[in-house]
Tab-separated table of C-alpha atoms in Angstrom:
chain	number	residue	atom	x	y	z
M	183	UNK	CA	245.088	-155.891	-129.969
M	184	UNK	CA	247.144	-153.398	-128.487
M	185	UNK	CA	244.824	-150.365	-128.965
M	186	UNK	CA	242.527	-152.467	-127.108
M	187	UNK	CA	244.262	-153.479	-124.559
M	188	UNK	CA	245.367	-149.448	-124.368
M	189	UNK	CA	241.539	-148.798	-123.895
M	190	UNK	CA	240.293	-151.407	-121.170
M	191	UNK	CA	243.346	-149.605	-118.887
M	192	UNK	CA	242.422	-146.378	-119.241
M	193	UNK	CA	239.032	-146.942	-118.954
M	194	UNK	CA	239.562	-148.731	-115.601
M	195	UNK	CA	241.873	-145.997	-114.789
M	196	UNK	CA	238.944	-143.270	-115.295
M	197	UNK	CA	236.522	-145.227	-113.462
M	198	UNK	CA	238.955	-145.052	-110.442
M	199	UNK	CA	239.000	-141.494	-111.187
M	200	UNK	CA	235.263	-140.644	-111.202
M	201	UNK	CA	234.512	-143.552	-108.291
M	202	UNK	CA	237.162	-142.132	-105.772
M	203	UNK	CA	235.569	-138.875	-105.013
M	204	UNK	CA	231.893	-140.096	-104.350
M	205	UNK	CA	231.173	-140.103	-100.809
M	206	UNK	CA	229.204	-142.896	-99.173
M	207	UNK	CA	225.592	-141.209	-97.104
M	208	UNK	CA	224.871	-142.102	-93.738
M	209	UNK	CA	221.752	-142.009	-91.693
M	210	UNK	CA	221.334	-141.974	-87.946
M	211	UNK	CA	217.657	-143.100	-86.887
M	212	UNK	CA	215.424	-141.443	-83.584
M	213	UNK	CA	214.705	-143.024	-80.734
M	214	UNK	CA	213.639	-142.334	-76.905
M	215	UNK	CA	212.555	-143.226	-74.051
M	216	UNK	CA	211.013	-142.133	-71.031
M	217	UNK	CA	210.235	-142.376	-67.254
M	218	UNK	CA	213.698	-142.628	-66.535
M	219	UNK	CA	214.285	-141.356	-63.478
M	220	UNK	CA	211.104	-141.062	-62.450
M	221	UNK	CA	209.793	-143.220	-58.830
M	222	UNK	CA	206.218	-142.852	-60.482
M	223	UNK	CA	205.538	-143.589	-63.881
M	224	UNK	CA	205.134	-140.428	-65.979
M	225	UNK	CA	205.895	-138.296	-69.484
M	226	UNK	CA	208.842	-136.806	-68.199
M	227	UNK	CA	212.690	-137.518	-67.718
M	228	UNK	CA	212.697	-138.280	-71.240
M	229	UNK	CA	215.885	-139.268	-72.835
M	230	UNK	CA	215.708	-138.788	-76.603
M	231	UNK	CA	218.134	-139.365	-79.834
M	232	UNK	CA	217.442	-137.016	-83.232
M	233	UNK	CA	219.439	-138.698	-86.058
M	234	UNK	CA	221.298	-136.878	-89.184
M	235	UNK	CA	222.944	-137.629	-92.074
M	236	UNK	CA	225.385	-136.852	-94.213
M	237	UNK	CA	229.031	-137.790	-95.541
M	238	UNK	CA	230.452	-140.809	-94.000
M	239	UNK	CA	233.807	-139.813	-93.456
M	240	UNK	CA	235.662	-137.564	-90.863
M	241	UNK	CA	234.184	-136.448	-87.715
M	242	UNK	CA	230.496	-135.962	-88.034
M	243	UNK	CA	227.722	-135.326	-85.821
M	244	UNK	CA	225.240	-138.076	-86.131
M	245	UNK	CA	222.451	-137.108	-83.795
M	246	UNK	CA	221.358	-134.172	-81.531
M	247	UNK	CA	220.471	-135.961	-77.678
M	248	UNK	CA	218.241	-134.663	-75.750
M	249	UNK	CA	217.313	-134.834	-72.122
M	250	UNK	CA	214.305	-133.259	-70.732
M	251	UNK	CA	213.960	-133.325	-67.236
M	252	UNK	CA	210.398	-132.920	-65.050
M	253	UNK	CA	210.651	-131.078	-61.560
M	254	UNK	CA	213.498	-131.471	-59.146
M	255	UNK	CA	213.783	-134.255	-56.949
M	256	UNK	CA	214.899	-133.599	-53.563
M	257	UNK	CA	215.142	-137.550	-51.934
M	258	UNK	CA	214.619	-139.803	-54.804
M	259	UNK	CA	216.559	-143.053	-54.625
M	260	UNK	CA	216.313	-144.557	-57.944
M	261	UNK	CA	219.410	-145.181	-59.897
M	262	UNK	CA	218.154	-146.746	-63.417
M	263	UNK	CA	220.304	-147.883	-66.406
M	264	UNK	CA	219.571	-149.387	-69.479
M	265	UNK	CA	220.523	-148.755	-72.840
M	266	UNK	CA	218.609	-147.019	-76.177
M	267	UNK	CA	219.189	-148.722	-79.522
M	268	UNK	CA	219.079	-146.620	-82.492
M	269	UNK	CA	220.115	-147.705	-86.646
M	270	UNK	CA	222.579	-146.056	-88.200
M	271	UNK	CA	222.852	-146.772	-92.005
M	272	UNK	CA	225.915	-146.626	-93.984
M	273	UNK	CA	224.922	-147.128	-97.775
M	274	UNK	CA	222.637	-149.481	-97.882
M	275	UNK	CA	223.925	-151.193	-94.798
M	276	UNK	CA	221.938	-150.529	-91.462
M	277	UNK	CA	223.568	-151.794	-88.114
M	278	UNK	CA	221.982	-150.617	-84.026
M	279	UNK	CA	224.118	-148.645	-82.137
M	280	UNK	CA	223.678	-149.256	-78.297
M	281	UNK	CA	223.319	-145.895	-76.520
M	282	UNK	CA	224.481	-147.384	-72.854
M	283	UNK	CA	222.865	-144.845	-69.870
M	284	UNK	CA	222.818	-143.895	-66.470
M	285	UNK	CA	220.313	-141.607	-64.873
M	286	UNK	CA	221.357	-140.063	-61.328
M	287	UNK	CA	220.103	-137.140	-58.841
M	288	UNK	CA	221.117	-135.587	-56.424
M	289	UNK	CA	218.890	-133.391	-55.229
M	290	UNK	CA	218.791	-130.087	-57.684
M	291	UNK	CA	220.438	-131.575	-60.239
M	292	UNK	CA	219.162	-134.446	-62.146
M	293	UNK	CA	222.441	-136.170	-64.866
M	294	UNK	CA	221.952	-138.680	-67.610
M	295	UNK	CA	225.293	-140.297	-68.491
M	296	UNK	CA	226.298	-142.308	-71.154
M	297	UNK	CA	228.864	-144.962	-71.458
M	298	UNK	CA	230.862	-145.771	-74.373
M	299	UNK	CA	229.449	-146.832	-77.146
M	300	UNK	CA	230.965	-149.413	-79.264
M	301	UNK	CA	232.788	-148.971	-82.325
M	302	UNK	CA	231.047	-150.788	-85.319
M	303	UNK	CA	232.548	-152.041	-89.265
M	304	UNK	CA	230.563	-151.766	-91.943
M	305	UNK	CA	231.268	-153.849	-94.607
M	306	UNK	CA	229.592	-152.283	-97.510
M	307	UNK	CA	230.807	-154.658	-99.983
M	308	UNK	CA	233.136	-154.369	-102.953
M	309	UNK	CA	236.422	-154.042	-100.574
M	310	UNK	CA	235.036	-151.009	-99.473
M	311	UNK	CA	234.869	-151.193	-95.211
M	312	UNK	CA	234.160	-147.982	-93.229
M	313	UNK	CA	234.741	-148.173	-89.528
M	314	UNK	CA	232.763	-145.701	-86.676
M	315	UNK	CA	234.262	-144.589	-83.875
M	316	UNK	CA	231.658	-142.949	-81.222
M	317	UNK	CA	232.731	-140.001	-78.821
M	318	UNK	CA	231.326	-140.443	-75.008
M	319	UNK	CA	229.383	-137.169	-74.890
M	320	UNK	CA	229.299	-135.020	-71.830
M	321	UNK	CA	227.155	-135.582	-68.767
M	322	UNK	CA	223.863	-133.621	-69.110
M	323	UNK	CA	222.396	-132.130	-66.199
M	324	UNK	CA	219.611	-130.323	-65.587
M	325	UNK	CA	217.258	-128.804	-62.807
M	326	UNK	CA	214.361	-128.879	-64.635
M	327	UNK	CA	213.544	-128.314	-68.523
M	328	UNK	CA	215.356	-129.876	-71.739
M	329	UNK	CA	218.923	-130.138	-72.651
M	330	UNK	CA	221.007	-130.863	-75.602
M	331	UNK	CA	224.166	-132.416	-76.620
M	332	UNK	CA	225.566	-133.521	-79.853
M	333	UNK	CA	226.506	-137.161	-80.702
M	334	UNK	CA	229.813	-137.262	-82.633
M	335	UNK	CA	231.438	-140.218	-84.842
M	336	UNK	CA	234.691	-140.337	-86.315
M	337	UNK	CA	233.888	-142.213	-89.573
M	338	UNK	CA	237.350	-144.259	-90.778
M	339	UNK	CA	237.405	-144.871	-94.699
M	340	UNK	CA	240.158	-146.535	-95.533
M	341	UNK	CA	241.674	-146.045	-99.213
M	342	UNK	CA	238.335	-147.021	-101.586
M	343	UNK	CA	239.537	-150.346	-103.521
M	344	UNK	CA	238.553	-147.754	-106.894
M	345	UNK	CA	242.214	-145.944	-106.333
M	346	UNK	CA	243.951	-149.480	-106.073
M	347	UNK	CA	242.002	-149.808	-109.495
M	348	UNK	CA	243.264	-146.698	-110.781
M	349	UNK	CA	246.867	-147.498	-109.137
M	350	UNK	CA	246.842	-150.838	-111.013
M	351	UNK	CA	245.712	-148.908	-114.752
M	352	UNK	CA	248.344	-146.536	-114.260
M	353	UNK	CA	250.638	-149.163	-113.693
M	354	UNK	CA	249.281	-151.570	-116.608
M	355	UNK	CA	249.728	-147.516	-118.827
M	356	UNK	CA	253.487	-147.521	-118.254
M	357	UNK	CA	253.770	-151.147	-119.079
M	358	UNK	CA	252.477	-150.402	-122.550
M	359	UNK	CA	254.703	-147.719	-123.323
M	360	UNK	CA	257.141	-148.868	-126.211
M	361	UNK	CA	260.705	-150.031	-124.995
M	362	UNK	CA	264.032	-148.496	-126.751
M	363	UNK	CA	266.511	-150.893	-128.351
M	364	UNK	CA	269.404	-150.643	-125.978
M	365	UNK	CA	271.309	-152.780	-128.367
């Protein structure tokens, strides 16, 4: 009974092991939209998202933005805002992040802002919860043409519930050890 008892822990102690050092994927989608900024209705003033993926943990950059601006606009009045919704899935777990904007000019220069984006919790089941923390990315201005900026996220991934597992064999291992006669 003992030897088996021996072998359930440190098989649950492997498992935590092997199941702490796998990384969880993530997947930003694409999105965009256009006619921003523009008084007339047209293909330009575009303001477009490129997803990645990778790791989810750390700081990562989740998807390349892009803003691609028609000809200058000397007296234009419009101030639009809005917002662009785009999926990001962690595992198998796919929640919208809301892209809030704000499209300005002022004369040579034409500036797409965003506004902070809200943090989202993924709860990816089995204890494991992974939290996403967005960075505000720079104004982008331009006079005409396309340009870039990257979106970043700060993925928080708290300690996987597989190294309380492996805490808990370990601890259930020096339990089992025989005990001296301190008589």
């Amino acid at each position: 009974m003992r030897n088996i008892l021996f072998a359930s822990v440190a098989a649950a102690a492997l498992l935590g092991l092997t199941s702490a050092g796998m990384a969880t994927p993530f997947t930003m989608g694409n999105n965009s939209i256009g006619s921003i900024g523009d008084e007339i209705g047209s293909g330009l003033d575009i303001f477009a998202v490129n997803g990645t993926s990778g790791d989810a943990s750390g700081l990562q950059s989740v998807a390349g933005l892009s803003f691609d601006v028609g000809g200058n606009c000397i007296a234009c009045t419009l101030t639009p805002s809005g917002s662009l919704m785009v999926g990001l899935t962690i595992g198998l777990v796919t929640q919208q992040v809301n892209l809030p904007w704000g499209w300005s000019s002022t004369g040579p220069l034409d500036t797409l802002t965003l506004g902070p984006i809200a943090p989202l919790t993924y709860d990816l089941g089995s204890g494991e919860i992974i939290s996403v923390n967005f960075a505000t990315p720079a104004p982008m201005q331009s006079g005409g043409g396309q340009i870039t900026e990257q979106l970043t996220a700060e993925f928080d991934v708290p300690e996987p519930a597989s190294l309380t597992l492996l805490g808990g064999g370990l601890v259930a291992l020096g339990l089992l050890r025989p005990r001296r006669d301190t008589r």
